[in-house]
Tab-separated table of C-alpha atoms and ligand atoms in Angstrom:
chain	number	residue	atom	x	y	z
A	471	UNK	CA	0.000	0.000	0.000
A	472	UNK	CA	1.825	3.171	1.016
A	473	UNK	CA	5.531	3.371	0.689
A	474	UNK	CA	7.447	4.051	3.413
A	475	UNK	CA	10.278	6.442	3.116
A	476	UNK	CA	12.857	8.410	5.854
A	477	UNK	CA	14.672	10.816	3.592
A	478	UNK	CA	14.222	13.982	5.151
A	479	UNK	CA	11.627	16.142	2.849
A	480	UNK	CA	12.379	18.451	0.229
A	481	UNK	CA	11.169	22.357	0.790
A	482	UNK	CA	8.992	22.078	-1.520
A	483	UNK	CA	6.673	19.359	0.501
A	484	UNK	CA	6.939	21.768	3.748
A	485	UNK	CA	6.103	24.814	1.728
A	486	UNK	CA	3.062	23.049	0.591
A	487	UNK	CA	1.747	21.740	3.949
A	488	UNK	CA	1.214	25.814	4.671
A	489	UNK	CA	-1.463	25.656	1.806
A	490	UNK	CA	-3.171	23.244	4.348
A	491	UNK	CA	-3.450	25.674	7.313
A	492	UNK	CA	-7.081	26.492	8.568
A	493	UNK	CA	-8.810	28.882	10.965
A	494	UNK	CA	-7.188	31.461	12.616
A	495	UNK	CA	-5.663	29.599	15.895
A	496	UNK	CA	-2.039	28.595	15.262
A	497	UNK	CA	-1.782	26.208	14.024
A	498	UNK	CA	-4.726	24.073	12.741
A	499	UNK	CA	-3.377	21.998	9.663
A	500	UNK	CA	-6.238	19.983	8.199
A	501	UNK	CA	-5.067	17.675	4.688
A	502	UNK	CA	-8.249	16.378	2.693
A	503	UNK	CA	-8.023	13.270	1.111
A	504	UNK	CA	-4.670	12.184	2.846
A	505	UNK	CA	-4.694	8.408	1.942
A	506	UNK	CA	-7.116	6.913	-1.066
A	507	UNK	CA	-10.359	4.988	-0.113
A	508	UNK	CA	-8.543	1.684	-0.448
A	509	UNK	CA	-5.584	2.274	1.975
A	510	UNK	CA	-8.364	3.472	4.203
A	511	UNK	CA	-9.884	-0.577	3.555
A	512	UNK	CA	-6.780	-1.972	3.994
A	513	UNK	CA	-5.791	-0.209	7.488
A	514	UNK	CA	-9.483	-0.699	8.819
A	515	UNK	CA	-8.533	-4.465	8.235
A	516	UNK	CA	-5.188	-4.279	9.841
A	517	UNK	CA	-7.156	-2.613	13.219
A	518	UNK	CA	-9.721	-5.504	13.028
A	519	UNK	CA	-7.505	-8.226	12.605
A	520	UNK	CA	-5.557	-7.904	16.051
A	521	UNK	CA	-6.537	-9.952	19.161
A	522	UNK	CA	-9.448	-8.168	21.286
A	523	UNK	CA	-7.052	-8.361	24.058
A	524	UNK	CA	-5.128	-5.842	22.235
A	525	UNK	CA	-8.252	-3.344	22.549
A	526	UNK	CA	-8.590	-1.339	25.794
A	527	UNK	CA	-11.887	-0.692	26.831
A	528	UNK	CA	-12.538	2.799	28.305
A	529	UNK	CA	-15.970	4.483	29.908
A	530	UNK	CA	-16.720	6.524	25.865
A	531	UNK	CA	-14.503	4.358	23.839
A	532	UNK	CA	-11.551	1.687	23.167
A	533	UNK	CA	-8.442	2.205	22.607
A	534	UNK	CA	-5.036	0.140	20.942
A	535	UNK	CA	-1.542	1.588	21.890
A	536	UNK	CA	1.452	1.030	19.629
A	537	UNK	CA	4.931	2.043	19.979
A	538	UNK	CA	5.531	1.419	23.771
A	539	UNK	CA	4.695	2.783	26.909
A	540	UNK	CA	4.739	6.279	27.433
A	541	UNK	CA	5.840	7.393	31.022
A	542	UNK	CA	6.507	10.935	31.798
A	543	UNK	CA	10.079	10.268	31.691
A	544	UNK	CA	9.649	8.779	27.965
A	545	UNK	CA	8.906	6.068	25.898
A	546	UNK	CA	9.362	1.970	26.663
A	547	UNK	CA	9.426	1.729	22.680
A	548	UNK	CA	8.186	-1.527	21.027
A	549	UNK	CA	8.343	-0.977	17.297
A	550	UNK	CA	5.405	0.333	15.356
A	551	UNK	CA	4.058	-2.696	12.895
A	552	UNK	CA	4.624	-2.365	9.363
A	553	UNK	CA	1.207	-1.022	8.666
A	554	UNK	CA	1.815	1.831	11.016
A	555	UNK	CA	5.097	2.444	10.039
A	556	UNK	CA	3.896	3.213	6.243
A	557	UNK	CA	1.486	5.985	7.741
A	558	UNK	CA	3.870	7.542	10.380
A	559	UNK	CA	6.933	7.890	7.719
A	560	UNK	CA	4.358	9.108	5.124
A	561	UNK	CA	3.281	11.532	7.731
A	562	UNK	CA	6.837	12.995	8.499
A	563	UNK	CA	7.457	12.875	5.061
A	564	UNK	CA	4.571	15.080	3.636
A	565	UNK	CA	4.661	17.576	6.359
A	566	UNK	CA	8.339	17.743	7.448
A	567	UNK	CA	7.165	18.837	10.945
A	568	UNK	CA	8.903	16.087	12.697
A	569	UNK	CA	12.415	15.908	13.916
A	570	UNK	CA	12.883	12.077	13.338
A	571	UNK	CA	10.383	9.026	12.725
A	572	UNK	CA	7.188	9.100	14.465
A	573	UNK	CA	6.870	6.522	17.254
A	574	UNK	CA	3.913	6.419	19.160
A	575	UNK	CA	0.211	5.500	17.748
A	576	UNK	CA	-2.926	5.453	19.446
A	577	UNK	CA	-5.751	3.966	17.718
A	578	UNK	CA	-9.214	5.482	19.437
A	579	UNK	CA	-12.638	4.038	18.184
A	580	UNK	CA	-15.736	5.933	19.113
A	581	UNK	CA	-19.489	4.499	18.290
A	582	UNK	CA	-21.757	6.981	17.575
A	583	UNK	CA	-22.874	8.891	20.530
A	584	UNK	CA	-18.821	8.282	22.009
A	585	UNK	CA	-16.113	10.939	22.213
A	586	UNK	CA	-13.259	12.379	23.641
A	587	UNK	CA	-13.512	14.972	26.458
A	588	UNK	CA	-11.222	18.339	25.810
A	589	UNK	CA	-8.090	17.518	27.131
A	590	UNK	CA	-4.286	18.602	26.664
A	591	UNK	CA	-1.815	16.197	25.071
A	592	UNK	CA	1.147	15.052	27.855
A	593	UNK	CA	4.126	16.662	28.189
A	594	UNK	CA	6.323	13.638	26.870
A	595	UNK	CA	4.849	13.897	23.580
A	596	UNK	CA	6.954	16.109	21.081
A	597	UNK	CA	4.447	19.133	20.236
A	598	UNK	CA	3.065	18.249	16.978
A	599	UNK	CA	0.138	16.065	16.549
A	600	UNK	CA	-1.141	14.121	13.222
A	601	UNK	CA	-4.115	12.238	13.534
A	602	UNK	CA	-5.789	10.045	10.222
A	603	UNK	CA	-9.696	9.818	10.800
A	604	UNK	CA	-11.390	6.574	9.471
A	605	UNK	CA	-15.117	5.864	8.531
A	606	UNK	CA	-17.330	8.267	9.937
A	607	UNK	CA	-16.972	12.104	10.446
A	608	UNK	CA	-16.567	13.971	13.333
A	609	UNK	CA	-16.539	17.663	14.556
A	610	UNK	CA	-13.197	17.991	16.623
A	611	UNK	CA	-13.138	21.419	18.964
A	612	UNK	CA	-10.673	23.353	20.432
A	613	UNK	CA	-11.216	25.220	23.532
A	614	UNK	CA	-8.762	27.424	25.044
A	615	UNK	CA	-7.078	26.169	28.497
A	616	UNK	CA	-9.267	27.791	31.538
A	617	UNK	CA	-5.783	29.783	32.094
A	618	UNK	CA	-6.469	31.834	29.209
A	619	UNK	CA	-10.019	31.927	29.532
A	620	UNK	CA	-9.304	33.280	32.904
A	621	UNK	CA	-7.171	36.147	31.593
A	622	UNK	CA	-9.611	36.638	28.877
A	623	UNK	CA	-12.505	36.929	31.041
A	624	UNK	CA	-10.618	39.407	33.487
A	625	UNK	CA	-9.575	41.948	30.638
A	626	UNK	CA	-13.132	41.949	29.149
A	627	UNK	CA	-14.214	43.199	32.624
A	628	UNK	CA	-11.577	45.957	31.885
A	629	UNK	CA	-12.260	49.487	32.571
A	630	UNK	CA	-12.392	49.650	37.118
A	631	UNK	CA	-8.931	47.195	37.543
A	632	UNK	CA	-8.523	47.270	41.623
A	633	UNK	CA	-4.715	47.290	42.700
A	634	UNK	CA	-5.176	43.862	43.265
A	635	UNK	CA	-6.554	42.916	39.292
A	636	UNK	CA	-3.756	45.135	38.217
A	637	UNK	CA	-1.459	42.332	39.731
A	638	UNK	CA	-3.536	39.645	38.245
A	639	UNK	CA	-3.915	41.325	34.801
A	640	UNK	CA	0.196	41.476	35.108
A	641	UNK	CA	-0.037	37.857	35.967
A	642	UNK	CA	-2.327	36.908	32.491
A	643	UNK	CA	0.193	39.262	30.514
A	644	UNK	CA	3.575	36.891	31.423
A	645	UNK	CA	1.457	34.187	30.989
A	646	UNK	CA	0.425	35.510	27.426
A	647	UNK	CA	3.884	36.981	26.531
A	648	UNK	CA	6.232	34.192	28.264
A	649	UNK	CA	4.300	30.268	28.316
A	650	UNK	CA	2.049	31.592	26.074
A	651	UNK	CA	2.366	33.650	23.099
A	652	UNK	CA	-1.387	33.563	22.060
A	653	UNK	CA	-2.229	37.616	21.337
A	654	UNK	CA	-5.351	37.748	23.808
A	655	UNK	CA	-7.896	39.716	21.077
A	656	UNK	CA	-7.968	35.874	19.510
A	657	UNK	CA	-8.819	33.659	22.605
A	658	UNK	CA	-11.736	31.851	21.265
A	659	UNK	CA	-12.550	28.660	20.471
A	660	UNK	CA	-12.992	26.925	17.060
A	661	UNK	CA	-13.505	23.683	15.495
A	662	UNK	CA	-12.950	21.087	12.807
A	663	UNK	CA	-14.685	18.722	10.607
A	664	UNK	CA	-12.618	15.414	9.967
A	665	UNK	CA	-13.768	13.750	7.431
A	666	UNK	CA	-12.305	10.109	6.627
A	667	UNK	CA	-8.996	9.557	5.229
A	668	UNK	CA	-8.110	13.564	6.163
A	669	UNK	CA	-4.725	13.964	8.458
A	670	UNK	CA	-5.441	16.653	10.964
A	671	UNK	CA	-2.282	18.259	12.330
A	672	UNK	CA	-2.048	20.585	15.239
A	673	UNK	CA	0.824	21.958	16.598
A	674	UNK	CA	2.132	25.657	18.449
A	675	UNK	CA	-0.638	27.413	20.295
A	676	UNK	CA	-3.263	24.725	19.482
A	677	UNK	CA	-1.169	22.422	21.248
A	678	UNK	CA	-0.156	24.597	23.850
A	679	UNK	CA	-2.702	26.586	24.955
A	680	UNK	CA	-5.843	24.689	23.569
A	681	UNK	CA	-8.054	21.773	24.809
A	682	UNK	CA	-8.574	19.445	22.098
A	683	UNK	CA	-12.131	17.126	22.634
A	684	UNK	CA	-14.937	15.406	20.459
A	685	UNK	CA	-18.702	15.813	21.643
A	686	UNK	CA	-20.370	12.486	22.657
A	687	UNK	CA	-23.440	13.385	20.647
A	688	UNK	CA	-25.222	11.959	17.683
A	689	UNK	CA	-25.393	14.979	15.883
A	690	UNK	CA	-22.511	17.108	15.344
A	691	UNK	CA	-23.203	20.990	14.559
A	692	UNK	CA	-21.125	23.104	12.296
A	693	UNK	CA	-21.187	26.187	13.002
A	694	UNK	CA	-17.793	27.172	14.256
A	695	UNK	CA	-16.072	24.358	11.876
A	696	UNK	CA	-13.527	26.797	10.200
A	697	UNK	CA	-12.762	24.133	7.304
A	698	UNK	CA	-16.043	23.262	5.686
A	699	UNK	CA	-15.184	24.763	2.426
A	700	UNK	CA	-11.870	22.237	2.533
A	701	UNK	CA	-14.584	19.374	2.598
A	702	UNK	CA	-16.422	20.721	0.481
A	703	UNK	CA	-13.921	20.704	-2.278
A	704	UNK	CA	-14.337	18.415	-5.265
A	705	UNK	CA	-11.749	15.373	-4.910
A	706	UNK	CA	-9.604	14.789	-7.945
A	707	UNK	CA	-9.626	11.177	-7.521
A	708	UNK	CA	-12.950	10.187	-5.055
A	709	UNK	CA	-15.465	12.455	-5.491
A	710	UNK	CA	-17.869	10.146	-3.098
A	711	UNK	CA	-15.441	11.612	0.013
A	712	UNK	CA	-16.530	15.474	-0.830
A	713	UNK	CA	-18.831	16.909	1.547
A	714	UNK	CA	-21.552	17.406	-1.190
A	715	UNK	CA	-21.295	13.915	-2.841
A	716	UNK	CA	-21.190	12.533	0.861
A	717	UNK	CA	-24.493	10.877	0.694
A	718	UNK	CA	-23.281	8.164	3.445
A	719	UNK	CA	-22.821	10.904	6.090
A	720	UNK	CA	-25.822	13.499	5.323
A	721	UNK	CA	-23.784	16.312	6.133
A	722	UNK	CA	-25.466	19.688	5.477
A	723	UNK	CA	-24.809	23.178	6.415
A	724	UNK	CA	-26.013	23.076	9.763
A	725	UNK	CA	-24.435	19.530	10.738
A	726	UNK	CA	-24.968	15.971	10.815
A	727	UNK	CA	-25.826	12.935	12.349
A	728	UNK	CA	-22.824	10.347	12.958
A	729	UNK	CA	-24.312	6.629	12.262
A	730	UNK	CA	-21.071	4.997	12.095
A	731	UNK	CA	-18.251	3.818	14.186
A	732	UNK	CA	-15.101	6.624	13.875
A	733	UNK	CA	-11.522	5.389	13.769
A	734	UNK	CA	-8.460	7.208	14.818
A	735	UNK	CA	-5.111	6.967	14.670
A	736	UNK	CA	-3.182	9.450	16.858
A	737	UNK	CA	0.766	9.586	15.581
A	738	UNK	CA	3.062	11.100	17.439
A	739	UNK	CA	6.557	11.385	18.334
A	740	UNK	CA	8.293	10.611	22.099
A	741	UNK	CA	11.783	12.134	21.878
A	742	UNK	CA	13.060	10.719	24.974
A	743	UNK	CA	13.441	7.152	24.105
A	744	UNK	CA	14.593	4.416	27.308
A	745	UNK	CA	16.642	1.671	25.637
A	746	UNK	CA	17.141	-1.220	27.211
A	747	UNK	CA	15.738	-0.804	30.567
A	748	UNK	CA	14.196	-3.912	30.846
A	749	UNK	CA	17.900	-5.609	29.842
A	750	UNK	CA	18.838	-8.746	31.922
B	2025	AKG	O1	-9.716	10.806	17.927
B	2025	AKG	C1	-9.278	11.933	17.803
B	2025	AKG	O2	-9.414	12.578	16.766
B	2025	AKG	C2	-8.601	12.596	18.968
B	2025	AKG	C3	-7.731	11.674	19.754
B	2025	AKG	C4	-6.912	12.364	20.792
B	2025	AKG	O3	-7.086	13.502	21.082
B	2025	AKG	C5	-5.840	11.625	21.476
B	2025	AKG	O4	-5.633	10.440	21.194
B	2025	AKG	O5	-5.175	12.237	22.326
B	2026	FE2	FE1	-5.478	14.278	22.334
């Protein structure tokens, strides 16, 4: 299926993943069509075919890990499986945003009314995410961090500052200028459609300062999806996976309803790496 490749990208593949940026929020980087239909097939079967054992069951969905173990002092590696392998190096090969080969995948399946609650990505985790959807869409959202909600909320209240919000509003400015870096005029949250076989990258203040999380709803609204016109664009080579042709998923302006199990694979990339700790 794909071909797997390690040579470090040419400019011209990272100049073109900056065609893919959505939205406003640094940085939302949302790729249509990223594998065909068929490679799609053939990883669905790949998922399926492992042992149940392999699948961990949690309270809104289940879950496979590949790659290792992640602690918070790095990765117990295990190598990624062939399969995975082809998506991660096609991944860091495309974008270029990665430092050396992916090696951490979680696969998440959600049923229909399942999701994922907003949540920040560890700290072990080197700061760029991709994630491949499968099978049904989704509406992903990112909502900033209470911390800069916080500050936001204060500064609306503006005009009377007491001494005391003076110090606070000083507070929310380092935060903004030193951990953060988000200019505060653009805390607001914003979301994404994924549709199947798209790669959805985030990375700087989306990973930093955002909570990422999918609704556990049936229906999945649109209106603060900043990519619809993405999915909406004709497909070169499978029209049936544009957003008007998508008679499967019965997506319209407003939203849609999910009837199908979602797939996910999560790729990432643990730079601290143990080797040979469990040596005897
Ligand atoms: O399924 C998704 O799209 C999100 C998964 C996720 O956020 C994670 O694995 O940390
Ligand atoms: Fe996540």
């Amino acid at each position: 299926m794909m071909e797997f490749a390690d040579d470090k990208p040419s400019d011209q593949q990272e100049l073109k993943i900056k065609d893919y940026v959505v939205g406003d929020l640094p940085t939302l980087i949302y790729i249509p069509n990223f594998i065909a239909d068929s490679e799609q097939s053939q990883l669905l079967h790949h998922i399926y075919e492992v042992p149940t054992s392999k699948w961990k069951n949690l309270k809104n969905r289940r879950l496979q890990n590949w790659g290792g173990v992640v602690h918070e002092k790095g990765l117990l590696p295990q190598e990624l499986p062939a399969w995975l392998k082809n998506v991660t190096g096609r991944i860091r090969q495309c974008t270029g945003l990665f430092p050396s080969e992916l090696n951490h995948v979680l696969i998440n399946e959600y049923l229909p009314d399942q999701g994922i609650m907003p949540h920040q990505d560890g700290p072990a985790y080197f700061p760029v995410v991709a994630i491949l959807s499968l099978k049904s869409p989704v509406v992903i959202d990112f909502t900033p961090h209470p911390r800069l909600r916080e500050c936001a909320s204060k500064e609306s209240s503006g005009e009377e500052l007491t001494i005391q919000s003076k110090a606070e509003e000083a507070e929310c400015d380092e935060r903004h200028d030193g951990l953060l870096n988000t200019p505060k005029d653009s805390i607001s949250p914003c979301s994404l459609l994924l549709m199947p076989c798209s790669l959805l990258i985030f990375k700087d203040q989306a990973y930093s300062d955002y909570l990422h999380g999918i609704q556990d709803t049936k229906l999945h609204r649109l209106d603060k999806v900043v990519n619809v016109s993405e999915c909406m664009k004709p497909q070169k080579q499978e029209p049936s996976l544009s957003l008007e042709a998508e008679s499967n998923h019965a997506i319209d302006e407003t939203g849609f309803k999910r009837t199908d199990t979602r797939v996910s694979l999560t790729c990432r990339l643990v730079l601290k790496v143990h080797k040979n700790l469990f040596k005897f």
